[in-house]
Coordinates of C-alpha atoms and ligand atoms in Angstrom, one line a residue:
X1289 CA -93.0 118.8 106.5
X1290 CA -93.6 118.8 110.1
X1291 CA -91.6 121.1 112.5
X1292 CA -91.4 119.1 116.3
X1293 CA -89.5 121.3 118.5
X1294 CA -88.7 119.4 121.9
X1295 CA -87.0 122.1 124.8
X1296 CA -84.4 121.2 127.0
X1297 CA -86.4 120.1 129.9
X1298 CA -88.0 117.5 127.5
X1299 CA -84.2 116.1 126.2
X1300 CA -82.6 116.4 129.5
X1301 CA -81.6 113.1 130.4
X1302 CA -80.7 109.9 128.3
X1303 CA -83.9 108.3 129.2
X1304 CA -85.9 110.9 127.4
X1305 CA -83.8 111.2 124.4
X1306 CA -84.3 107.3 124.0
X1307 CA -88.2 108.2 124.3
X1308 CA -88.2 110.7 121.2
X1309 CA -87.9 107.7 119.3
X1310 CA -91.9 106.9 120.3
X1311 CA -92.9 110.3 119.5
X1312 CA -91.4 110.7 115.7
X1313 CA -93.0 108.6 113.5
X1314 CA -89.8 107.9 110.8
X1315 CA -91.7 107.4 108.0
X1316 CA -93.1 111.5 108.0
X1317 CA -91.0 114.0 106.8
X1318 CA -89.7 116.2 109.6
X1319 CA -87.2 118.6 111.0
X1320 CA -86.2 118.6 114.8
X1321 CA -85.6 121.8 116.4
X1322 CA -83.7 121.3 119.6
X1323 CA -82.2 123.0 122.6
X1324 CA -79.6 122.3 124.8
X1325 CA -80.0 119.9 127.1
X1326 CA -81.9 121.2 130.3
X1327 CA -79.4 123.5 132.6
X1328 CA -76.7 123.8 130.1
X1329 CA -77.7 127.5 128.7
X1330 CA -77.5 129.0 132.9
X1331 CA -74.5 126.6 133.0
X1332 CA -72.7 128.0 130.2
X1333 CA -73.8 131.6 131.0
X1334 CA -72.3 130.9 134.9
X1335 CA -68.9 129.9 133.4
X1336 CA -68.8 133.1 130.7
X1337 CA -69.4 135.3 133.6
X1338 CA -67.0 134.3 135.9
X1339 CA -63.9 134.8 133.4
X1340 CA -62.1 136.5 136.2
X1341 CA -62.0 133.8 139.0
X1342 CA -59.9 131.3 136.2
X1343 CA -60.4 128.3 139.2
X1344 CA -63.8 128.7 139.8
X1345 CA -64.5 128.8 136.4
X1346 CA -62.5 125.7 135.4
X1347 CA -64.4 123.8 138.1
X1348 CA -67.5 125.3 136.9
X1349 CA -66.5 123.6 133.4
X1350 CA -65.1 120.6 134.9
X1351 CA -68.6 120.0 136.5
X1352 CA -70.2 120.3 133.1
X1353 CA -68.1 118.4 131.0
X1354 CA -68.5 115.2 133.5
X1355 CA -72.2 115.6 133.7
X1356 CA -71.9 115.1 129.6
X1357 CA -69.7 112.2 130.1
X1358 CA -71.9 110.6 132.4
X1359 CA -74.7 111.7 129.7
X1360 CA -73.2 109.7 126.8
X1361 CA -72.3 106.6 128.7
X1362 CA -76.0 106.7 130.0
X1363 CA -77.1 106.6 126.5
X1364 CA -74.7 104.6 125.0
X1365 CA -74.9 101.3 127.3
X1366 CA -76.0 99.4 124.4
X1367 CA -74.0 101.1 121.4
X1368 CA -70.2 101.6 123.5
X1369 CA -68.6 102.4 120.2
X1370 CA -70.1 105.1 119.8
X1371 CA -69.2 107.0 123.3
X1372 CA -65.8 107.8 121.7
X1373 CA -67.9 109.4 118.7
X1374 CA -69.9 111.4 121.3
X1375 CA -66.7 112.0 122.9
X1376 CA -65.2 113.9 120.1
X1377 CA -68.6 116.0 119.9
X1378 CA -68.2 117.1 123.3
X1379 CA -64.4 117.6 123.6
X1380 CA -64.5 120.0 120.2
X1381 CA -67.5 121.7 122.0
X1382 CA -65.4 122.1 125.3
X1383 CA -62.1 123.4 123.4
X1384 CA -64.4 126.8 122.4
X1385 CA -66.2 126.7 125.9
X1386 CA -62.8 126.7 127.9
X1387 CA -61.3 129.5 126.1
X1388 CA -62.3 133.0 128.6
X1389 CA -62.2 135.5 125.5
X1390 CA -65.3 137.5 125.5
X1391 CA -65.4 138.2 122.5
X1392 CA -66.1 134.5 122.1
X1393 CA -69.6 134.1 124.6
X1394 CA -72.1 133.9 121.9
X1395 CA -70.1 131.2 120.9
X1396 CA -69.8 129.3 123.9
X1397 CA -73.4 129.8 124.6
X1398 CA -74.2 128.0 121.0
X1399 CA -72.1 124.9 122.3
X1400 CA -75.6 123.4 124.8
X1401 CA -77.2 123.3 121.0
X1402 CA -74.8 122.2 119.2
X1403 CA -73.6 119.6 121.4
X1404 CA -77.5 118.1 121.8
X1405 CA -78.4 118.2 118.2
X1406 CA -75.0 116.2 117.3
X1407 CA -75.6 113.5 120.2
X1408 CA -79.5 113.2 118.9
X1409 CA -77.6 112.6 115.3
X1410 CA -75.1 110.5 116.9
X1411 CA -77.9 108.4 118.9
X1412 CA -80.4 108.3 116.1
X1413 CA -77.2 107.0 113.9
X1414 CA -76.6 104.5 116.5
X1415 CA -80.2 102.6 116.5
X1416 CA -80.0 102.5 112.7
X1417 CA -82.5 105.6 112.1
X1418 CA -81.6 107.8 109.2
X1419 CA -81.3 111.2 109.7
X1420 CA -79.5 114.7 108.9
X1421 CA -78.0 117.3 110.7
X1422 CA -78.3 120.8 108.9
X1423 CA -76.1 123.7 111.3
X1424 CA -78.8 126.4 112.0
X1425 CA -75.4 128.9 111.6
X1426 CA -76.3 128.1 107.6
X1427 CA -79.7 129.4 107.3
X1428 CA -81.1 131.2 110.6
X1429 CA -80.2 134.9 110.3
X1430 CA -80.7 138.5 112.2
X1431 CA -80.5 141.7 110.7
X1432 CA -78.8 144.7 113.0
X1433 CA -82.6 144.8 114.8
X1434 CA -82.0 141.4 115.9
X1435 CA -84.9 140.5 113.9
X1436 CA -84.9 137.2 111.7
X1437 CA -84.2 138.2 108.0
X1438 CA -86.5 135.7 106.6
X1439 CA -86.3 136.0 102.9
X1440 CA -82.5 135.2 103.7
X1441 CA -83.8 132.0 106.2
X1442 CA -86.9 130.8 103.3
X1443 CA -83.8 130.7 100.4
X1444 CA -81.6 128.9 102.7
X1445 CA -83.0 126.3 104.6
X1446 CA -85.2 125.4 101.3
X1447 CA -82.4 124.9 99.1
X1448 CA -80.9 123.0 102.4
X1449 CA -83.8 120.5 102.6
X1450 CA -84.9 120.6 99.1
X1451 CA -80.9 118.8 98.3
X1452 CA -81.7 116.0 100.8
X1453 CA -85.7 115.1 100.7
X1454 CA -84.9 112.4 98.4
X1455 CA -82.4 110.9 100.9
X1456 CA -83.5 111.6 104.4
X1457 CA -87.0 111.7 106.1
X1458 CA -85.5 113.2 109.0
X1459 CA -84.0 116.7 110.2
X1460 CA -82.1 117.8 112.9
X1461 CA -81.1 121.0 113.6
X1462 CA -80.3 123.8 116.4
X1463 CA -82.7 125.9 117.8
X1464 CA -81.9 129.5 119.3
X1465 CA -78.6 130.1 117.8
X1466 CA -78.1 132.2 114.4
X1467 CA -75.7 134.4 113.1
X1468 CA -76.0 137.9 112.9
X1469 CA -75.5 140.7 110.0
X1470 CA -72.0 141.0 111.0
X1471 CA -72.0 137.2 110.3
X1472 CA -70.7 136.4 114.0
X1473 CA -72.5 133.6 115.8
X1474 CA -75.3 135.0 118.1
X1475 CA -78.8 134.0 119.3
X1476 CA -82.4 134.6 119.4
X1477 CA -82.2 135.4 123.2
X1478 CA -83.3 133.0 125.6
X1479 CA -86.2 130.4 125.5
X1480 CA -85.5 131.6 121.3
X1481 CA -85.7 127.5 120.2
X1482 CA -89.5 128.2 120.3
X1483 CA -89.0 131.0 117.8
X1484 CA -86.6 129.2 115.6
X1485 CA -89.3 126.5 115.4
X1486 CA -91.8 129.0 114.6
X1487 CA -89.8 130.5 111.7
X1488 CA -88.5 127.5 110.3
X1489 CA -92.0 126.2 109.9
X1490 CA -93.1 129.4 108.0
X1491 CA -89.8 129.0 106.0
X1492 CA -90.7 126.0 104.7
X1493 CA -94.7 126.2 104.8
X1494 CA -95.1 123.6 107.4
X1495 CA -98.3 122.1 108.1
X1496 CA -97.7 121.9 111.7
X1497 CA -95.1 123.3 114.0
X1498 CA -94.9 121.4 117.5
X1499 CA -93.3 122.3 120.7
X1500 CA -92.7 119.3 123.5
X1501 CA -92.0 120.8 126.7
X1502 CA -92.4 118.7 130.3
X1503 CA -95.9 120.0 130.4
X1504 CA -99.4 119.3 129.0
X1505 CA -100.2 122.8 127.5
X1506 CA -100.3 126.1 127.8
X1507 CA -102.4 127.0 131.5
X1508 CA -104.3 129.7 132.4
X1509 CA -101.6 130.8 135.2
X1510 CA -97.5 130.1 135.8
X1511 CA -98.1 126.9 137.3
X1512 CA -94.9 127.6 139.0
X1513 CA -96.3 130.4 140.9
X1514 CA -100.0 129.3 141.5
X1515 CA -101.5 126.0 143.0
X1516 CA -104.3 124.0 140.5
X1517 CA -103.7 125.9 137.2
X1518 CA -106.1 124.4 134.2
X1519 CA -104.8 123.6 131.1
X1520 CA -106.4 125.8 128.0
X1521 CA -107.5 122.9 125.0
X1522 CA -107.6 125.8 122.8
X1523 CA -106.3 129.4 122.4
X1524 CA -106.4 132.1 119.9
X1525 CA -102.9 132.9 118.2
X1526 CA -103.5 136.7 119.6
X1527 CA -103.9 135.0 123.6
X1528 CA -101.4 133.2 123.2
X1529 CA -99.0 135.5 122.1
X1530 CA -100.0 138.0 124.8
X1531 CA -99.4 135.5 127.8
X1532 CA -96.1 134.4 126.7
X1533 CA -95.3 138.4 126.2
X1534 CA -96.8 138.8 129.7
X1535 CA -94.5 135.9 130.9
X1536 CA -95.5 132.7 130.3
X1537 CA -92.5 130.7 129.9
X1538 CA -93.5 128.1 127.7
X1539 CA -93.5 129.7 124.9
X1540 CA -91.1 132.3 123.6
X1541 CA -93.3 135.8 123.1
X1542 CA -92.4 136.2 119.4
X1543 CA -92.5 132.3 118.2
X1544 CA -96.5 132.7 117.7
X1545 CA -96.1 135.7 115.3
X1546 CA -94.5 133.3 112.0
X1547 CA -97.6 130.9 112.4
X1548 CA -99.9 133.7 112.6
X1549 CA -98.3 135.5 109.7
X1550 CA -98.4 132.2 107.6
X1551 CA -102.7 131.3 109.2
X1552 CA -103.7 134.9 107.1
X1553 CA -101.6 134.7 103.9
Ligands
ADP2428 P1 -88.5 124.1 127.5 O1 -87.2 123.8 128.1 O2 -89.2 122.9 127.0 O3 -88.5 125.3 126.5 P2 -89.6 126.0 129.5 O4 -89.1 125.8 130.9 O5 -89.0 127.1 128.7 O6 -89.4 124.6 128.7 O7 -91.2 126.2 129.4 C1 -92.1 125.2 130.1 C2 -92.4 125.7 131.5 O8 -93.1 127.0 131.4 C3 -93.3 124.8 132.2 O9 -92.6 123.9 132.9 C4 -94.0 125.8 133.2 O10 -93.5 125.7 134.5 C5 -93.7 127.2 132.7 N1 -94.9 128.0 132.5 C6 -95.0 129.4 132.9 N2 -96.2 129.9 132.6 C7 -96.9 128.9 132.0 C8 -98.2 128.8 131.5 N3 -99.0 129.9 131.5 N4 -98.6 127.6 130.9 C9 -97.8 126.6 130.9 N5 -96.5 126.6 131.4 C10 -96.1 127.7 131.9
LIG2429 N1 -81.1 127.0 125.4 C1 -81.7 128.3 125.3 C2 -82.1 128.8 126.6 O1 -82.0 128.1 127.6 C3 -82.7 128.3 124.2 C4 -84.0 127.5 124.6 O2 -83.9 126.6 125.4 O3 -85.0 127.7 124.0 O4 -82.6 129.9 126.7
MG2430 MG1 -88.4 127.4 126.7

């Protein structure tokens, strides 16, 4: 099984959720990792932190939750009975986003995942392609470290998968968030969907773990910072890890360490 995770910038708008459907080939057996949709994490991260000023933080939500309904009736031009569906994803989501108990932030941060994996699911559904949602809260796991426990992950997500490869070619599920030893919701810290693809794909002894992002590679500089940066065909598993440790944002600095791990066992 193939792990393909795509980021938020790569799922950000309807058009390129319609275009994932070029880039999976149905008849493989994968799993999807994804992330929320581009912006939603700083979004959601704006409203938790501005539980004092209630107004500004109910426009703040306002403003998200229309951008999502603009979202689902972008993508569902062809499909309308299924913008109600999508509907009901997002207004559940919202219920746990609106409420400005701290104790629930984690919570409301896992909301831009679990909202994109369910409208994939829904929109996948909706042009006839089989699929299956599995909640990462069911099988991704930190210890009190914050480290993934992954005999805990390999027992869970196999017996997950291993109960629906006869019935489904496809998985979809949630990168970044976990739970934690306490069992609360929580996450792998931000850019983390890299590292839950990463994981998963040691997990289950992938062949291949892919991330999509809206570039062509990893480059030899931030291409955000400096002018004509070349993209690197191939790297080593230890230069890769030290330029995402040393900031490069593409990839999350531990999500190279599972596939390395798995390369020398
Ligand atoms: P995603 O939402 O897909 O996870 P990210 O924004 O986290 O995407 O990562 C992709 C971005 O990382 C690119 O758009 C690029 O601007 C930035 N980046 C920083 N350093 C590098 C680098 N050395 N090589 C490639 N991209 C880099
Ligand atoms: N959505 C999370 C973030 O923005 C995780 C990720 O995108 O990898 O940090
Ligand atoms: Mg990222």
């Amino acid at each position: 099984m193939k792990v393909l995770k795509f980021g938020g910038t790569s799922i950000g708008t309807p058009s390129k959720i319609k275009n994932l459907t070029k880039i999976i080939n149905i008849n493989d057996k994968n799993i999807i990792v994804l992330s929320a949709f581009s912006g939603t994490t700083n979004k959601l991260l704006e409203i938790i932190n501005e539980n004092k000023k209630i107004k500004y933080r109910c426009l703040l939500i306002e403003k998200l939750y229309n951008e999502y309904i603009l979202f689902i009736n972008e993508l569902f031009t062809e499909n309308k009975e299924y913008i109600n569906k999508a509907l009901l994803i997002i207004n559940k989501s919202f219920d746990i986003i609106k409420k400005s108990d701290i104790k629930l932030s984690k919570n409301i941060l896992a909301q831009g995942e679990i909202i994109s994996s369910n409208i994939l699911y829904l929109y996948l559904t909706s042009i006839n392609i089989k699929c299956h949602i599995i909640s990462a809260l069911d099988f991704m796991k930190i210890d009190e470290n914050y480290e993934p426990i992954f005999d805990f992950i390999k027992n869970k997500i196999n017996n997950i998968i291993n109960n629906n490869i006869d019935k489904y070619n496809l998985f979809i599920t949630q990168g970044y968030i976990c739970k934690n030893i306490d069992n609360e919701i929580d996450n792998l810290k931000r850019g983390g969907s890299d590292y839950t693809a990463s994981i998963i794909g040691y997990a289950l002894n992938s062949t291949e773990v892919q991330i999509w992002t809206d570039i062509d590679g990893m480059h030899n500089n931030d291409p955000r910072i400096i002018k004509n940066t070349n993209y690197i065909p191939e790297l080593s598993f230890d230069s890769a890890a030290e330029l995402s440790y040393f900031g490069a944002k593409i990839l999350h600095p531990c999500s190279v360490l599972p596939a390395q791990k798995k390369k020398y066992q």
